[in-house]
Every structure is written in structure tokens, then in C-alpha cells.
Amino acid sequence: MTLVRSNDPERRRAALADPVARYERMYEIRRFEDRVNDLFARGAIHGTTHLCAGQEALDVSLALELRPTDTVSATYRGHGIALALGMTVHSVLAEIMGKADGCTGGVGGSMHLSDPDVGLLPTFAIVGAGLPVAAGAALAYQTRGEDHVAVCVFGDGAANIGAFHEALNLAAVWKLPVVFVCDNNVYAEYSRIDLTTPLSDLHRRAGSYDIPGVPVDGMDVTATRAVLAEAVARARAGEGPTLVEAKTYRFAGHSRADQATYRPAGELERWRERDPLTLARAELLAAGAASEDDLTALEKAVGEDLDAVADAVAALPDPEPAAMFRNVWAAA
Amino acid sequence: MARMRVRQAIAAALADAMREDGSVLLFGEDVAAAEGPFKTSEGLLAEFGPLRVRDTPISEMGFVGAAVGAAAVGMRPVVEIMFMEFLGVALDQLVTEAAKFRYLSNGRVSVPLVVRASIGSGLGFGTQHSQTLENWLTATPGLKVAVPSDAQTAYGLLRAAIRDPDPVAILEPRALYAERGECVTGEEGIVPLGTARVVREGDAVTVVALGQTVRAAVSAAERLGTGVEVIDLSTLVPWDRDTVLASVARTGRLVVVEESPSSGGWGSEVVSAVTAAAFRALQAPPFRITAPDVPVPYNRGLEARFSPSVDEVEYQLKTYLDTGEVPDPWWRREGVAA
Ligand SMILES: Cc1ncc(C[n+]2csc(CCOP(=O)(O)OP(=O)(O)O)c2C)c(N)n1
């Protein structure tokens, strides 16, 4: 049985220590996104969704370098991060399908995943809103003398909103234990980064706040992991924030309806040659950690298990009307 | 007169205003090359070029503020806020800067700025992309606020807003963008700010609705047969007291239908003003049909229950007309919440 079927977040997360399990998780995320896409296309999910295919290496690296007691603020493009951190396929898919069994009982949906047990704050649908909040979590750790770290993942587009600058400045001047991870996937909705931003190397903005700014190949799980490890260690040691820029690419359109017709011809294909799954797979084979047959069997099993969980989730009940009245305030 | 979708009516209003007046500009996220996230600016970049139709970075405070500045020195910018929630990061520029310049300049600085934002539930966009939030703005002296309910009002209110010398927020129910309706364009199609419209006549009860709730109110009225007068308030600031009061004088009853949570809703303003001005004309207590005081839930079924449905409006109106009493909302009747 693959980890997909596990309903134990702790076990799912701990397994990532093994390189084959890391690949399994990346593959699971990819298959999960395909499945979500398909469910939307068939009208089984309403609203909108933002797929993270292409960004799996970053998602898994984060989960590897963080402890469940650390805090992650992520964006609406958060299915992969939620799964990487250990949230179960059942809980995440059920939420996206609006089921009572979802992580917020069906009132949140695709853009609003959360689970304090794995350190994931409710994901942010307002661009940039997660940066100051992550700084605030870090402030709490610093004040209480804890060695926890807060990480905020945000897009390239978010680097243009005031919250980005205010959060970096605050974190820098207070030396907060926070890692700002810019997932530079080239596009913000339909706009290429160079049309809205005068520099495409966003890590250079760290210079304005006198903190380290580090670029990394976000398609490569090993490289990404190494850069994050250093930034997290710096934060844990009380040395302050880092801005990490992971160079990635958004394989899907921005959201459900977007066919990404604005992409220049050939661009997607070029990036696909550096698909994080292909790179991670080749690395495993080269290291002799698994054979071609092992990986093919694993992929098949992950796909089958995912189908089984998805079918089970689809059959779950919707929430009762009373669900919308819960959690507006603390229970009396 | 032409049949068009609400989003096309908005694009038509922008195009007509830009042809008429070279100082009209449009900015927002993906409004130019992509022609708008909701396709409300189709054809505008091609016709008016990149100086007048601009894609912005994701910098709401920056570009709303830039629009305030441009307006203060003589342009007529229209700014698009994709989802009204994103106005949160730019509220200072609209509420505390734009809406105060005239007052603070002894009347010498005008800010003829239009902020368009999409609002409302019904499309499954989740809590942070489904709120109506007109109440963020209605308590702001110096700012006008209007909400279209169909293609004609989408065209007409926007044209009026662009000509208006003061800042105006036009809040567009996004669930209506794809709706089709008849629309008169040009001078005749302009809908003056501050005028409500009687969409359906009746003599037993006045129902005041706005934006998305106009449809629910009209459908419920049709099911109930004669007697229900439905008014589309159209503009919230300044709202058309005369039309509402004249109607209540005839019907003796007032019901307001709002999409927002109950607390702090604009309907309280209408009920309070009508009660004060026409207490003796009222034959029963006026009341409001609203959403419950909860965030907009995501699940399809829950979201459908959040906003006043046709069934709920019908039930409320029928009970009110039959008994003269104010009925409980569904969540109290069903024992789901207090
Ligand atoms: C304050 C705010 N403005 C606008 C939006 C609409 N919006 C949602 S996603 C998005 C693009 C974000 O791009 P980026 O930060 O690069 O993240 P990506 O989607 O590429 O992961 C925009 C403009 C929003 N959610 N919040």
C-alpha cells in the first residue's frame, strides 16, 4: 500500500525522510492535481481551483525541512503544500469537494486548506496577505524564546504588493525567524512577470532589507531542499529572515478556466524538459535508490490508491446547514 | 436597444465613455491584454491603446492611489478591483483620501474617480472571494456607491459614474456578468445615480432589493401574483428616498432584501428612514430579509442557502402578508441557529 491511503498525517510526513517516499509524494501531488482538474471539468466540484503541477519539488522540500511545530502560510495554490506537509488525501480532496469530512468541514474549499497539526495556517486567497502573518508567527516564537520557524510561500506577483515590503522590512529590523519563499512561476494570472515587475530576479529585493536573498532551481528537489535547509537553520539560530526565490514554472493555467493561451510558443515544452518529477526520478535511478521497475510499480500503485480514495470521498455526505454557523466564534 | 451580457454592457459603457472623453482611463489587473478577468474590457486596449488601458501589477494600494492622483489633476480614471475583497488593501486611498479631497480643499479639488469591483456569492469562490461588502463603503461621506442588477443598469450607472465629479464605487454582482438582457446604449441608456427603479408594480407590499437580490425578489413576486411591488434601489449612496417613500405610502408595507450578513446592512438604513418619515403609513412592521451573520460558506448547497433564495423570499413575503407579523429567517425556523 502507498502512503496515499494513510490517514495518519504524522506517518505521511515522517516518511519523507526516505528519498523514494519523497518521489512518491511528488507523484501523488501531480496525480492529485490531475484528478482535481478532471473533477472540475466534470462539474463534480464548483467554484475555482489553482493547480500547482510543476511546483512539487518546492512543496516537498518545505515539508522536509520543517517540523510540524513550525508554521506555514501558503497561497490558494496550496494543494501540494497541504499534501506535502502530511495532510491526508482524504481530508484535502474532501475539502475541495465541499464535503463535511474536509479539513474545514466543507466551508473553505480549494483556496482555503488548513491543519494546525501539520503547521498549516488557513491558506490565503488575498495576494500577499500571508507575508505579514508569517512575520507575526515568527514574532511569537522569538518572544517566547522558541526555536520554531515560520515560512511564507507566495508568488512572484505578490512581490509587488505593499504587504511584501512591509513584512520583509519588519522581519529584517526585528530579526524574526521567518523564511520568505517566493515561488517565481513566471506568471501572475495572465501577466508575465516582466510586464509588471522591473526585475525578474526577485531575490535581489532582499538587498533593500539587508537580508540574504537566495535564488534556487525550484524544479530540483535536492537543490531546493539545500537552500531551504540553510534558510531555516539561520532562522532557528536567531539570525533572522531570508528571502528564497525558487525558479519554477506553472504547468497549468492560473485557475480552472484559464487555458494559458498567452504563453509564448515552446515555453511550456522547454520547462517540461525540467519537470521536477522527471528530475527527481532520474536522480533516484542514478543513485540506485530504486529501479525503473520499482518506480513504475510505485506510480501505478499511487494512481490506483488515489482513485480509490477519490471515489470514497465523492460518496461522502455534504455538510448540514448548521455547518455554516459553526466556528464563527469560539464555542461558548 | 440590443441584447447583451452584463459584462458586454460594462465594456460598452467604458468604450462609449472613452470615445466621448479623452480623459477617461482604465486600469487594473489583466484588464488590457487579457481584456479583463471577467471579460469586462473586451476590445478596449485595441481601440484606445496602452496609455489609456493599462495592466497593473498586483498593487491595489498603488494603482487605486495612482487613480486618485490622476483624477485630482483632471483625468477620469476607472479602476477595476477584480474581487471587492482586494479593495481592503487600498481602502485608505478610496475612503480616506479620494472621498475627502473635495472637503479638504474647500471644494477646489475634485476626484472624478470610478472604482469598479465585483461582489457577491453564488459562484463557489469561497469566503475570501464571495462577500458583498457594500457596507465597507456606505458609511463614507464623499463617496457614492451604486450596484447594477442587469445589463441596462450596468451600462447606465457606469456611464453616470464616469461623468460624476465625485468618487463613485460601482459594485458589480459577479454572478450576473454572464446574464443577458436588453440594453439601450448612448445618452438614453444612462441611469442617473441616486434614482431607484420600480421593476414591478404592486399595492400590497414594497420590496426594496439591490443587485443580485432583485432577481430573487422579482421571481418571488411573480410566484405570489399581484400585490408585490419590487424596487431596484440601484444606488446606495445617495439612495432614492422619494421613490421608496412614495411606494410605501401606497402599499403600507416595506421589506428589504439584502445579500449581506444581517448586521450592519444598508437595509437598516432604509427601514429606519422609512419608519421615521412614514410611520403612520405603515400597516405592519417593516423588516429585512438578509443572509445570516456568517462568512460565505464554500459548499454548493450551503452557499445557495446563504444568500436569500427565491423560496425564502417567497415564504417570508407570503407569511408577512398573511399574518402582518415578521417571520423568522430560515435558520431560526429550522432551529439551526439563533
Ligand atoms: C490583493 C489581491 N489582488 C488580486 C488578487 C487576484 N489574484 C489572485 S491570484 C493572482 C496572481 C498571483 O500571482 P502570483 O503571486 O505570481 O502567484 P501564482 O498564482 O503565480 O502562484 C491575482 C492577481 C488577489 N487574490 N488578491
XYZ file of C-alpha atoms and ligand atoms in Angstrom:
696
model
C 0.000 0.000 0.000
C 1.213 3.506 -0.784
C 1.143 6.462 1.570
C -1.840 7.899 -0.307
C -4.120 5.627 1.658
C -2.630 6.529 5.021
C -4.878 8.605 7.235
C -2.094 9.463 9.614
C -0.524 12.888 8.907
C 2.425 12.172 11.158
C 3.297 8.980 9.344
C 2.844 10.637 5.972
C 5.211 13.394 6.931
C 7.837 11.268 8.634
C 8.059 9.018 5.596
C 9.620 11.847 3.590
C 12.984 11.089 5.157
C 13.196 8.319 2.576
C 14.064 9.554 -0.933
C 11.710 7.103 -2.606
C 8.842 8.285 -0.410
C 9.693 11.857 -1.419
C 9.300 10.924 -5.015
C 6.091 9.128 -4.150
C 4.718 12.311 -2.566
C 5.665 14.423 -5.593
C 3.988 11.922 -7.857
C 0.947 11.825 -5.569
C 0.620 15.614 -5.770
C 0.809 15.516 -9.573
C -1.832 12.808 -9.807
C -3.959 14.606 -7.255
C -3.952 17.781 -9.353
C -4.856 15.811 -12.471
C -7.730 14.297 -10.577
C -8.952 17.663 -9.269
C -8.775 19.074 -12.771
C -10.856 16.208 -14.017
C -13.451 16.565 -11.255
C -13.836 20.252 -12.077
C -14.190 19.502 -15.762
C -16.959 17.044 -14.973
C -18.783 19.545 -12.760
C -18.213 17.470 -9.625
C -16.523 20.465 -7.965
C -17.773 24.028 -8.176
C -16.069 27.374 -7.935
C -12.454 27.635 -8.925
C -9.106 25.984 -8.343
C -5.437 26.800 -8.781
C -3.278 23.810 -9.633
C 0.347 23.508 -8.531
C 1.635 21.000 -11.102
C 5.284 21.929 -11.726
C 5.884 23.094 -8.185
C 6.061 19.725 -6.406
C 9.786 19.966 -5.675
C 9.275 23.103 -3.630
C 6.291 21.663 -1.769
C 8.143 18.528 -0.736
C 11.359 20.376 0.154
C 9.466 22.585 2.557
C 7.885 19.645 4.306
C 11.288 18.012 4.634
C 12.972 20.963 6.216
C 10.216 21.950 8.613
C 8.881 20.397 11.794
C 5.144 20.061 12.406
C 5.562 22.704 15.125
C 6.734 25.265 12.550
C 4.166 27.421 10.769
C 3.471 27.635 7.074
C 1.437 30.345 5.351
C 0.675 29.401 1.796
C -1.492 30.671 -1.023
C -4.643 29.490 -2.776
C -2.273 27.350 -4.933
C -1.824 25.165 -1.873
C -2.964 21.604 -2.581
C 0.632 20.435 -2.972
C 1.880 22.098 0.202
C -1.019 20.673 2.199
C -0.311 17.151 0.943
C 3.442 17.521 1.343
C 3.103 18.631 4.956
C 1.223 15.430 5.678
C -2.445 16.349 5.357
C -4.246 13.310 4.032
C -5.544 12.981 0.511
C -8.928 12.278 2.051
C -9.011 15.498 4.080
C -7.745 17.735 1.261
C -9.884 16.286 -1.505
C -12.956 16.213 0.725
C -12.472 19.922 1.385
C -12.092 20.720 -2.286
C -15.296 18.768 -2.926
C -17.059 20.688 -0.148
C -17.640 17.611 1.986
C -18.329 17.554 5.708
C -15.184 15.454 6.133
C -12.908 18.088 4.589
C -10.311 19.881 6.676
C -12.661 22.819 7.310
C -15.859 20.843 7.090
C -16.592 21.989 3.551
C -16.900 25.723 4.175
C -13.402 26.540 2.910
C -12.856 24.890 -0.463
C -9.780 24.651 -2.689
C -8.364 28.053 -1.758
C -8.699 27.559 1.999
C -6.939 24.482 3.298
C -5.589 24.295 6.822
C -4.436 21.941 9.537
C -2.709 23.149 12.699
C -1.408 19.617 13.328
C 0.945 19.920 10.372
C 1.562 23.652 10.905
C -0.532 24.920 8.009
C -2.418 28.154 8.664
C -5.588 28.689 6.626
C -4.268 29.381 3.133
C -4.528 32.936 1.852
C -6.675 33.967 -1.106
C -5.624 37.596 -0.809
C -2.321 38.031 -2.592
C 0.493 38.848 -0.182
C -1.622 38.614 2.959
C 0.403 35.668 4.246
C 3.717 37.533 4.497
C 3.000 39.793 7.463
C 1.093 36.979 9.148
C 4.138 34.714 8.886
C 6.254 37.501 10.335
C 3.784 37.624 13.216
C 4.083 33.903 13.912
C 7.839 34.352 13.916
C 7.498 37.254 16.307
C 5.622 34.969 18.699
C 8.413 32.354 18.559
C 11.054 34.978 19.129
C 9.141 36.489 22.054
C 8.601 33.114 23.684
C 12.185 32.043 23.107
C 11.194 29.044 20.955
C 13.236 27.773 18.059
C 10.268 27.352 15.718
C 10.296 28.899 12.292
C 7.566 30.499 10.209
C 7.623 30.082 6.444
C 5.575 32.022 3.954
C 5.191 30.803 0.386
C 3.934 33.360 -2.114
C 4.069 34.015 -5.835
C 6.125 36.373 -7.959
C 3.083 38.600 -8.377
C 2.831 39.010 -4.627
C 6.253 40.651 -4.548
C 4.575 43.814 -5.871
C 2.093 44.294 -3.098
C 2.762 46.531 -0.131
C 2.496 43.646 2.319
C 5.624 42.061 0.826
C 7.737 45.122 1.508
C 6.265 45.818 4.901
C 6.702 42.224 6.043
C 10.297 41.962 4.835
C 11.169 45.218 6.481
C 9.570 44.262 9.800
C 11.130 40.828 9.791
C 14.533 42.251 8.956
C 14.522 45.016 11.513
C 13.285 42.662 14.233
C 15.442 39.721 13.052
C 12.454 37.414 13.041
C 12.767 33.652 12.483
C 10.918 33.604 9.177
C 11.719 32.348 5.703
C 10.006 34.104 2.809
C 9.766 31.729 -0.114
C 8.884 33.324 -3.397
C 7.629 30.743 -5.808
C 8.528 32.507 -9.022
C 6.498 30.557 -11.556
C 6.825 33.356 -14.161
C 3.153 34.345 -14.312
C 0.663 36.229 -12.166
C -2.689 35.294 -13.608
C -2.342 36.215 -17.293
C 0.614 38.559 -16.892
C 4.240 37.543 -17.386
C 6.472 38.791 -14.642
C 8.424 41.164 -16.914
C 5.235 43.095 -17.760
C 4.535 44.005 -14.146
C 7.907 43.907 -12.422
C 11.115 45.706 -13.417
C 13.365 42.858 -12.309
C 12.776 39.149 -12.737
C 15.369 38.094 -10.136
C 13.124 38.790 -7.203
C 15.625 37.576 -4.602
C 17.557 40.773 -5.316
C 14.873 42.687 -3.451
C 16.298 41.203 -0.243
C 19.116 43.714 -0.625
C 16.752 46.569 0.200
C 16.139 44.996 3.572
C 19.700 43.894 4.141
C 18.816 40.210 4.449
C 20.103 37.273 2.375
C 18.321 36.741 -0.944
C 18.939 33.337 -2.481
C 17.812 32.011 -5.864
C 17.353 28.293 -6.400
C 16.278 25.963 -9.178
C 12.827 25.158 -7.881
C 12.429 22.241 -10.250
C 15.229 20.380 -8.482
C 14.149 18.939 -5.159
C 17.689 18.354 -3.916
C 18.876 21.875 -4.674
C 15.724 23.459 -3.269
C 15.962 21.406 -0.138
C 19.551 22.502 0.456
C 18.743 26.211 0.136
C 15.706 25.927 2.376
C 17.691 23.953 4.936
C 20.156 26.802 5.224
C 17.476 29.482 5.473
C 15.530 27.518 8.078
C 18.687 26.874 10.084
C 19.521 30.581 10.031
C 16.049 31.405 11.282
C 16.186 28.746 14.014
C 19.538 30.039 15.164
C 18.102 33.532 15.639
C 19.946 35.032 12.687
C 16.844 36.477 11.051
C 14.884 36.180 7.846
C 15.911 35.017 4.385
C 14.225 35.604 1.051
C 14.424 32.460 -1.074
C 13.382 32.649 -4.689
C 12.512 29.282 -6.208
C 12.539 29.473 -10.000
C 9.645 27.298 -11.081
C 7.026 27.195 -13.772
C 3.264 26.888 -13.589
C 2.403 23.956 -15.871
C -1.356 24.620 -15.738
C -3.168 27.890 -16.359
C -3.766 30.273 -13.463
C -7.102 28.849 -12.448
C -9.724 26.463 -13.607
C -10.928 28.418 -16.618
C -7.529 29.537 -17.896
C -6.113 27.787 -20.966
C -2.928 29.909 -20.779
C -3.076 30.978 -24.415
C -0.845 33.966 -23.558
C 2.241 31.744 -23.252
C 4.856 32.132 -25.979
C 5.116 29.052 -28.213
C 7.568 26.461 -26.920
C 7.900 27.908 -23.407
C 5.883 25.220 -21.645
C 7.666 22.490 -23.568
C 11.078 23.870 -22.571
C 10.121 23.895 -18.916
C 8.578 20.448 -19.171
C 12.001 19.095 -20.032
C 12.911 20.048 -16.483
C 9.771 18.616 -14.921
C 10.550 18.170 -11.211
C 9.194 14.638 -11.346
C 11.461 13.659 -14.204
C 14.480 15.164 -12.458
C 13.713 13.515 -9.132
C 13.071 10.189 -10.809
C 16.356 10.308 -12.727
C 18.183 11.160 -9.524
C 16.747 8.118 -7.734
C 17.719 5.846 -10.574
C 21.221 7.301 -10.808
C 21.741 6.830 -7.078
C 20.485 3.266 -7.294
C 17.817 4.033 -4.686
C 15.197 2.336 -6.827
C 14.948 0.531 -10.129
C 12.891 1.515 -13.130
C 10.517 -1.343 -12.330
C 10.184 -0.267 -8.700
C 9.233 3.253 -9.704
C 6.800 2.171 -12.388
C 5.112 -0.137 -9.902
C 5.030 2.636 -7.319
C 3.462 5.077 -9.756
C 0.818 2.570 -10.718
C 0.005 1.870 -7.090
C -0.183 5.582 -6.204
C -2.554 6.155 -9.116
C -4.800 3.280 -8.094
C -4.855 4.247 -4.447
C -5.643 7.827 -5.345
C -8.544 6.680 -7.488
C -9.843 4.579 -4.620
C -9.644 7.454 -2.128
C -11.216 9.854 -4.629
C -14.129 7.500 -5.226
C -14.649 7.115 -1.495
C -14.555 10.898 -0.979
C -17.041 11.503 -3.777
C -19.536 9.301 -1.973
C -19.284 11.245 1.311
C -22.162 13.429 2.539
C -22.332 17.201 2.193
C -22.339 19.292 5.369
C -25.611 20.095 7.136
C -26.815 23.737 7.009
C -25.715 24.100 10.636
C -22.113 23.807 9.453
C -22.078 27.380 8.169
C -22.889 28.669 11.652
C -20.068 26.837 13.370
C -16.725 28.444 14.161
C -17.809 31.989 13.518
C -16.954 32.479 17.180
C -15.344 30.277 19.800
C -17.769 27.753 21.226
C -19.462 29.185 24.316
C -31.590 48.561 -27.893
C -29.519 45.405 -28.092
C -29.389 42.145 -26.204
C -26.120 41.760 -24.407
C -24.470 40.176 -21.415
C -23.828 42.308 -18.354
C -20.065 42.111 -18.954
C -20.581 43.337 -22.520
C -22.718 46.205 -21.273
C -19.867 47.226 -18.984
C -17.358 47.076 -21.847
C -19.768 49.104 -23.991
C -20.127 51.748 -21.287
C -16.349 52.007 -20.934
C -15.881 52.258 -24.690
C -18.594 54.900 -25.090
C -17.199 56.942 -22.214
C -13.654 56.700 -23.604
C -14.793 57.782 -27.066
C -16.672 60.712 -25.631
C -13.968 61.928 -23.269
C -10.219 61.630 -23.798
C -9.572 61.925 -20.082
C -11.193 58.576 -19.296
C -8.592 55.887 -18.448
C -8.922 52.281 -17.360
C -6.506 50.401 -15.120
C -6.482 47.141 -13.240
C -5.043 43.640 -13.130
C -5.204 41.985 -16.527
C -7.737 44.476 -17.905
C -5.722 45.313 -21.023
C -4.078 42.419 -22.896
C -6.292 39.755 -21.326
C -9.373 42.026 -21.679
C -10.343 41.585 -18.044
C -10.522 38.596 -15.726
C -14.295 38.739 -16.228
C -14.009 39.981 -19.819
C -15.418 43.381 -18.963
C -12.906 45.261 -21.087
C -13.124 43.400 -24.362
C -11.759 45.427 -27.273
C -10.652 48.409 -25.216
C -6.880 48.011 -25.492
C -7.207 47.556 -29.253
C -9.266 50.702 -29.629
C -7.711 53.036 -27.057
C -4.118 51.847 -26.743
C -1.822 51.158 -23.793
C -1.701 54.692 -22.409
C -5.413 54.695 -21.701
C -5.929 50.999 -20.928
C -3.270 49.670 -18.579
C -2.472 46.378 -16.915
C -1.233 46.948 -13.395
C 0.934 44.903 -11.066
C -0.868 43.308 -8.105
C -0.653 46.549 -6.186
C -4.134 47.706 -5.291
C -2.989 50.465 -2.968
C -0.565 51.632 -5.618
C -2.959 51.772 -8.511
C -6.053 52.981 -6.656
C -3.861 55.711 -5.208
C -2.486 56.467 -8.662
C -6.042 56.830 -9.888
C -6.796 59.267 -7.086
C -3.812 61.350 -8.127
C -4.688 61.223 -11.800
C -8.267 62.229 -11.010
C -7.139 65.063 -8.777
C -5.276 66.623 -11.701
C -8.019 66.282 -14.258
C -8.282 62.741 -15.617
C -11.258 60.431 -15.205
C -9.789 57.076 -14.242
C -11.823 53.918 -13.904
C -10.137 51.307 -11.762
C -11.068 47.657 -11.713
C -10.791 45.676 -8.482
C -11.228 42.063 -9.520
C -12.901 40.944 -6.277
C -14.098 43.560 -3.821
C -12.098 41.931 -1.024
C -8.919 43.186 -2.713
C -10.093 46.728 -2.097
C -9.259 46.021 1.527
C -5.595 46.704 0.865
C -6.455 50.017 -0.832
C -9.294 51.242 1.324
C -7.319 54.190 2.668
C -6.863 55.632 -0.796
C -10.569 55.462 -1.594
C -12.244 56.189 1.736
C -9.819 58.492 3.469
C -8.090 60.162 0.525
C -10.326 60.252 -2.567
C -13.538 60.789 -0.635
C -12.085 63.668 1.375
C -10.212 65.781 -1.172
C -13.183 67.968 -2.084
C -13.977 68.647 1.558
C -10.376 69.278 2.451
C -9.743 71.627 -0.455
C -12.666 73.896 0.180
C -14.287 72.419 -2.896
C -11.376 73.134 -5.219
C -10.070 69.622 -5.819
C -12.427 67.139 -7.461
C -11.748 63.432 -7.636
C -13.820 62.104 -10.544
C -12.733 58.536 -9.939
C -14.694 55.331 -10.528
C -13.756 52.159 -8.708
C -15.461 49.072 -10.101
C -15.358 45.923 -8.011
C -17.041 42.557 -8.376
C -19.071 41.325 -5.425
C -21.297 38.558 -4.223
C -21.801 34.888 -3.630
C -23.111 32.120 -5.816
C -20.081 31.088 -7.850
C -18.291 28.905 -5.326
C -15.274 31.177 -4.944
C -15.074 30.664 -1.178
C -15.191 33.011 1.758
C -12.482 35.452 0.687
C -13.892 35.916 -2.819
C -17.657 35.930 -2.284
C -18.567 38.727 0.058
C -20.760 41.646 -0.913
C -19.140 44.248 1.374
C -21.011 47.360 0.240
C -21.116 48.161 3.922
C -17.394 48.901 3.858
C -18.228 51.936 1.771
C -21.694 53.212 2.598
C -20.598 54.936 5.785
C -18.188 57.137 3.834
C -19.332 60.701 3.239
C -17.848 61.911 -0.018
C -18.172 58.577 -1.800
C -21.110 57.426 -3.915
C -21.973 53.746 -4.154
C -24.070 52.029 -6.825
C -24.899 48.400 -7.609
C -26.229 47.288 -11.006
C -28.715 44.446 -11.324
C -28.791 43.814 -15.089
C -27.219 44.872 -18.390
C -29.059 48.186 -18.544
C -28.129 49.338 -15.067
C -24.588 48.022 -15.550
C -24.262 50.235 -18.620
C -26.215 53.191 -17.330
C -24.847 53.521 -13.821
C -21.271 53.208 -15.072
C -21.796 55.940 -17.659
C -23.281 58.189 -14.982
C -20.462 57.368 -12.565
C -17.762 58.248 -15.087
C -19.371 61.647 -15.698
C -19.835 62.272 -11.990
C -17.479 64.842 -10.461
C -17.036 62.770 -7.282
C -15.586 59.339 -6.499
C -18.061 56.567 -7.165
C -17.797 52.869 -6.369
C -19.728 50.583 -8.688
C -20.118 47.153 -7.158
C -20.927 44.574 -9.798
C -22.546 41.285 -8.732
C -20.200 38.848 -10.439
C -22.797 36.117 -10.683
C -24.579 38.410 -13.167
C -21.710 39.061 -15.600
C -22.885 36.371 -17.979
C -26.599 37.261 -17.740
C -28.179 38.626 -20.898
C -30.649 41.465 -21.087
C -31.882 44.310 -23.242
C -29.637 47.340 -23.078
C -30.059 50.811 -24.509
C -26.688 52.450 -25.019
C -25.797 56.099 -25.602
C -27.315 59.093 -23.784
C -30.654 57.408 -23.374
C -29.127 54.437 -21.667
C -27.594 56.471 -18.855
C -29.099 55.716 -15.431
C -28.668 58.714 -13.133
C -27.036 57.947 -9.793
C -29.458 58.174 -6.915
C -32.540 57.002 -8.788
C -34.314 53.811 -7.860
C -36.454 51.954 -10.363
C -39.799 50.283 -9.839
C -39.267 46.976 -11.626
C -42.653 45.516 -10.821
C -45.752 47.274 -9.582
C -47.998 46.185 -6.748
C -50.067 47.662 -3.932
C -49.691 45.259 -1.022
C -46.022 45.484 -0.095
C -42.939 47.394 -1.202
C -39.905 45.175 -1.618
C -36.605 47.032 -1.892
C -33.854 44.949 -3.464
C -30.387 45.551 -4.866
C -28.051 43.861 -7.318
C -28.427 40.111 -7.129
C -31.432 40.213 -4.811
C -33.553 41.982 -7.435
C -33.869 38.711 -9.347
C -34.864 36.768 -6.234
C -37.402 39.443 -5.281
C -38.955 39.580 -8.754
C -39.182 35.795 -9.035
C -40.776 35.542 -5.603
C -43.191 38.350 -6.500
C -44.173 36.542 -9.678
C -44.921 33.383 -7.765
C -47.077 35.309 -5.311
C -49.070 37.001 -8.074
C -50.235 40.586 -7.762
C -49.567 42.886 -4.884
C -45.793 42.837 -4.575
C -44.043 45.982 -5.746
C -40.323 45.480 -6.333
C -37.930 48.409 -6.321
C -34.355 48.086 -7.534
C -32.587 50.620 -5.325
C -29.589 50.806 -7.749
C -27.701 53.462 -5.788
C -26.947 53.066 -2.092
C -25.299 56.445 -1.575
C -27.244 58.640 -2.128
C -30.319 56.415 -2.080
C -33.640 57.385 -3.595
C -35.868 58.083 -0.606
C -38.608 59.646 -2.702
C -39.296 56.567 -4.783
C -39.243 54.270 -1.762
C -41.434 56.565 0.349
C -43.956 57.059 -2.450
C -44.237 53.320 -2.839
C -44.621 52.649 0.889
C -47.291 55.363 1.041
C -49.276 53.239 -1.423
C -48.543 49.756 -0.072
C -48.230 50.410 3.666
C -45.603 47.686 3.995
C -41.832 47.530 3.499
C -39.456 44.605 3.126
C -35.782 44.962 2.211
C -33.876 42.060 0.651
C -30.104 42.086 1.173
C -27.386 39.650 0.227
C -25.002 40.621 3.017
C -24.954 39.358 6.592
C -27.677 40.922 8.675
C -25.559 43.049 10.983
C -24.717 46.489 9.687
C -26.619 46.082 6.453
C -27.769 49.013 4.321
C -31.359 47.824 4.679
C -31.335 49.011 8.283
C -30.798 52.482 6.912
C -33.802 52.181 4.603
C -36.053 50.712 7.306
C -35.012 53.367 9.777
C -35.536 56.258 7.368
C -38.914 54.976 6.182
C -40.093 54.293 9.712
C -39.189 57.807 10.765
C -40.726 59.501 7.744
C -43.815 57.351 7.175
C -44.626 55.699 10.459
C -48.332 56.334 10.086
C -48.485 54.907 6.589
C -47.146 51.556 7.813
C -49.688 48.813 8.403
C -47.152 46.275 9.614
C -43.595 46.415 10.921
C -41.027 46.849 8.156
C -38.289 44.216 8.120
C -35.256 42.855 6.287
C -34.519 39.539 4.640
C -30.767 39.056 4.770
C -28.036 36.456 4.770
C -27.116 35.078 8.193
C -24.244 36.605 10.166
C -21.700 34.065 8.926
C -18.856 34.117 6.393
C -19.891 32.892 2.938
C -19.533 29.089 3.013
C -17.956 27.202 0.115
C -20.046 24.034 -0.205
C -22.518 24.457 -3.064
C -25.627 23.705 -1.015
C -24.565 25.885 1.894
C -23.660 28.760 -0.383
C -27.069 28.553 -2.042
C -28.712 28.844 1.368
C -26.501 31.757 2.438
C -27.993 34.338 0.082
C -31.773 34.969 0.258
C -33.246 32.427 -2.167
C -36.429 32.800 -4.180
C -38.083 30.225 -1.913
C -37.067 32.056 1.208
C -38.177 35.458 -0.095
C -41.483 33.956 -1.210
C -42.055 32.315 2.173
C -41.170 35.492 4.056
C -43.386 37.729 1.950
C -46.329 35.352 1.994
C -46.204 34.894 5.762
C -45.823 38.627 6.286
C -48.760 39.434 4.015
C -50.957 36.726 5.554
C -50.233 37.457 9.190
C -48.920 41.003 9.362
C -46.120 39.595 11.501
C -42.399 39.447 10.738
C -41.423 35.797 10.087
C -38.291 34.184 11.447
C -35.452 33.596 8.970
C -34.879 30.002 7.855
C -32.082 29.329 10.276
C -34.312 30.153 13.233
C -37.342 28.307 11.837
C -35.231 25.230 11.306
C -33.585 25.517 14.695
C -30.153 25.686 13.125
C -29.021 28.944 14.708
C -30.400 31.649 16.946
C -4.871 41.583 -3.173
C -5.231 40.696 -4.326
N -5.259 41.221 -5.569
C -5.582 40.451 -6.618
C -5.892 39.140 -6.447
C -6.292 38.293 -7.645
N -5.271 37.326 -7.926
C -5.342 36.079 -7.469
S -4.033 35.188 -7.874
C -3.318 36.461 -8.689
C -1.983 36.266 -9.316
C -0.942 35.972 -8.298
O 0.232 35.667 -8.924
P 1.485 35.173 -8.112
O 1.641 35.960 -6.856
O 2.635 35.160 -9.028
O 1.108 33.702 -7.635
P 0.796 32.425 -8.536
O -0.685 32.459 -8.793
O 1.617 32.510 -9.750
O 1.119 31.244 -7.676
C -4.135 37.573 -8.648
C -3.840 38.837 -9.297
C -5.888 38.633 -5.141
N -6.236 37.371 -4.872
N -5.550 39.416 -4.102
